[in-house]
XYZ file of C-alpha atoms in Angstrom:
189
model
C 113.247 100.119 86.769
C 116.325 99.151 88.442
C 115.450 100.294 92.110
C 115.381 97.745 94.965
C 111.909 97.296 96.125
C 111.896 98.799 99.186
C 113.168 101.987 97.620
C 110.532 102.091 95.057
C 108.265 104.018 97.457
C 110.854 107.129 98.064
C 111.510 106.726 94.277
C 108.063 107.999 93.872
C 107.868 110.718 96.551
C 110.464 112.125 95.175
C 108.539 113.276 91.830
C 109.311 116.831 91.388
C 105.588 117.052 89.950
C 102.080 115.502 89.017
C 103.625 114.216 85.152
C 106.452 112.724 86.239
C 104.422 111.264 89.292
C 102.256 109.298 87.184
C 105.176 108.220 84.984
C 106.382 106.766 87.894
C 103.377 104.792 88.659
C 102.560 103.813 85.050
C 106.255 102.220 85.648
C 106.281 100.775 88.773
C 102.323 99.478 87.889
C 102.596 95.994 87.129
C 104.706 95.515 90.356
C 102.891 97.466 92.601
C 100.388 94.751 93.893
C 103.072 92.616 94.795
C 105.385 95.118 95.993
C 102.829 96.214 98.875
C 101.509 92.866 99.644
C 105.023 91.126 99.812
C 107.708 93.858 100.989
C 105.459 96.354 102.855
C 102.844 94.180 104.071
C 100.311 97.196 103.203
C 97.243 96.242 104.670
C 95.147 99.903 104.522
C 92.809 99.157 102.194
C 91.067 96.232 103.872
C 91.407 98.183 107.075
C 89.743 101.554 105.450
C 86.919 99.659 103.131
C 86.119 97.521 106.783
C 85.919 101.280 107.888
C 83.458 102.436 105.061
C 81.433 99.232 105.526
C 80.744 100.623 108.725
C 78.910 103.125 107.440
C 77.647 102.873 104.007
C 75.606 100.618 102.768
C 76.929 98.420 99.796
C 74.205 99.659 97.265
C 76.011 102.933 97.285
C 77.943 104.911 95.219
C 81.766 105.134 95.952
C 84.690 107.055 94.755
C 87.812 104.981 94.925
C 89.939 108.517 94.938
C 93.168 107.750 94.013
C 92.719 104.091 93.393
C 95.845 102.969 91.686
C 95.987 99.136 90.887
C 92.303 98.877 92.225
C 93.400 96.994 95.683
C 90.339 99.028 97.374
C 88.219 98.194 95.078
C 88.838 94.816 95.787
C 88.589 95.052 98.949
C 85.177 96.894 98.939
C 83.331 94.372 96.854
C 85.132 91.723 99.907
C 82.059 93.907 102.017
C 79.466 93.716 98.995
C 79.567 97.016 96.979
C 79.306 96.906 93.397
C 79.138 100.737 92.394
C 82.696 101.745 92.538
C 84.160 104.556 89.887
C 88.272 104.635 90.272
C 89.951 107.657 89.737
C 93.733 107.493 89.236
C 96.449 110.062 87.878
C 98.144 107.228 86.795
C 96.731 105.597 83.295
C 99.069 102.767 83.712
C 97.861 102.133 87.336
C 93.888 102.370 85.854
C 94.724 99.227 83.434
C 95.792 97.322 86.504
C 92.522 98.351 87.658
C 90.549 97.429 85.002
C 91.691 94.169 85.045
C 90.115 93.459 88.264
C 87.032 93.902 87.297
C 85.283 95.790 89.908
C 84.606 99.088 89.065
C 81.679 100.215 87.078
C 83.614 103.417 85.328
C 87.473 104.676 86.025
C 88.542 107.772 85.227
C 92.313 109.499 85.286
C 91.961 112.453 86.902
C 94.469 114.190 89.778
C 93.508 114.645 93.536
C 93.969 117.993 94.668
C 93.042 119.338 91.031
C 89.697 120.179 90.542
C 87.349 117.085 89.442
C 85.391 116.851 86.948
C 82.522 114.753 89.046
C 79.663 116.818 89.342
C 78.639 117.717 92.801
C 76.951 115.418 95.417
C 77.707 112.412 92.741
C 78.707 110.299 95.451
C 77.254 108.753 98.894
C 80.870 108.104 99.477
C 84.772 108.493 99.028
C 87.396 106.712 100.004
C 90.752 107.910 99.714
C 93.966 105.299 100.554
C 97.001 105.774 100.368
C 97.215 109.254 98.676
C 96.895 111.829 101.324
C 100.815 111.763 101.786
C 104.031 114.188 101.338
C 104.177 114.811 97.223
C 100.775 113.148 96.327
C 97.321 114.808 97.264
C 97.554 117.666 99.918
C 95.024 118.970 102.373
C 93.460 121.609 100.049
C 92.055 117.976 98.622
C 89.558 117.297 100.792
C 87.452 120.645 99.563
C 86.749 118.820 96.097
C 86.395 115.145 97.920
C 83.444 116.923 99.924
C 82.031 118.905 96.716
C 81.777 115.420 95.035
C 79.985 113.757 98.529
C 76.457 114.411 98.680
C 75.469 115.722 101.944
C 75.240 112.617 104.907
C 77.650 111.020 102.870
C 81.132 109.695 104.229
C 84.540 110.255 103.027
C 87.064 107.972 104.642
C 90.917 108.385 104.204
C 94.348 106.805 105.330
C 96.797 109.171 106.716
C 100.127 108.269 107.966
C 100.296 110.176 111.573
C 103.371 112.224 111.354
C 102.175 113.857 107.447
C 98.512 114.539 109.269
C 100.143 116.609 112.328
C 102.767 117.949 110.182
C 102.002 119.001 106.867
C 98.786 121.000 107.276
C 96.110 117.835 107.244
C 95.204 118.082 110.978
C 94.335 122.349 110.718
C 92.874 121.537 107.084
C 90.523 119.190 108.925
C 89.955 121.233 111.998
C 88.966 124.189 109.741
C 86.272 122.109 108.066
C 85.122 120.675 111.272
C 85.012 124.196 112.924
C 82.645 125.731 109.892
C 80.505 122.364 110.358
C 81.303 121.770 106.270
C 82.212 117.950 107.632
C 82.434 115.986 111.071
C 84.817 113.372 112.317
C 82.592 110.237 112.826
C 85.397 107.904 113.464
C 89.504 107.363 114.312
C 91.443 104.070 113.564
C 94.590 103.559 115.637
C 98.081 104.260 114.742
């Protein structure tokens, strides 16, 4: 891959659909780490897991929805938690995450498809970095709650302008209105 870096990112977006998507990240893969530590000082998945810590206790099940190079993960068993599944589109992003050596199962699978989880398998979800313009739209969030048992939590990153704009904010709102799910907690900006 020839891009610069910091272009890597709207490389990606730019997908025209779910195959060539995970092409993309099976490319950009052994990179990626690196890429979002170093150039985009990315620091949402220590912020969200400290947000599912919160929460849930670390004996619990959790979905690491879209989990790519396992950086969650990572950053979950920082806060104790030990049963982690990842679920990735990407297989070359998975065998990042396998090397790290904190989740119990991984599985490729793509948000906003159905899963193949059964339902109420989890206590939690967590969800970083995936709710975005060409990745997993709001429609996702009815299979992340099928897979959540009941009092369980599903915590997500959201960049502010995709939530308001692009159907996340009435998506949630609808769920909140027919009491399938309520908002427990808000980061900042």
């Amino acid at each position: 891959m020839n891009e610069k870096n910091e272009d890597r990112v709207q490389w990606v977006y730019s997908s025209k659909d779910n195959s060539e998507l995970s092409q993309r990240y099976d490319e950009w893969a052994k990179e990626y780490d690196k890429d979002l530590s170093e150039v985009f000082g990315w620091i949402a998945p220590t912020t969200a897991s400290a947000y599912l810590a919160k929460y849930v206790h670390p004996d619990s099940a959790v979905l690491d929805a879209g989990a790519g190079t396992g950086l969650v993960g990572l950053a979950l068993t920082e806060h104790g938690f030990q049963n982690i599944a990842a679920m990735d589109l990407s297989e070359g992003m998975l065998k990042e995450a396998r090397d790290k050596n904190v989740y119990r199962k991984l599985d490729q699978m793509v948000l906003g498809e159905p899963l193949s989880y059964a339902t109420d398998s989890f206590d939690a979800v967590i969800s970083v970095g995936v709710m975005t313009l060409g990745h997993a739209g709001p429609d996702s969030f009815d299979e992340l709650l099928r897979i959540t048992k009941p009092q369980g939590y599903i915590v997500f990153t959201i960049k502010t302008d995709v939530y308001l704009k692009n159907g996340f904010k009435e998506k949630q709102e609808e769920m909140e209105s027919k009491k399938l799910w309520e908002v427990v907690d808000v980061s900042e900006e």
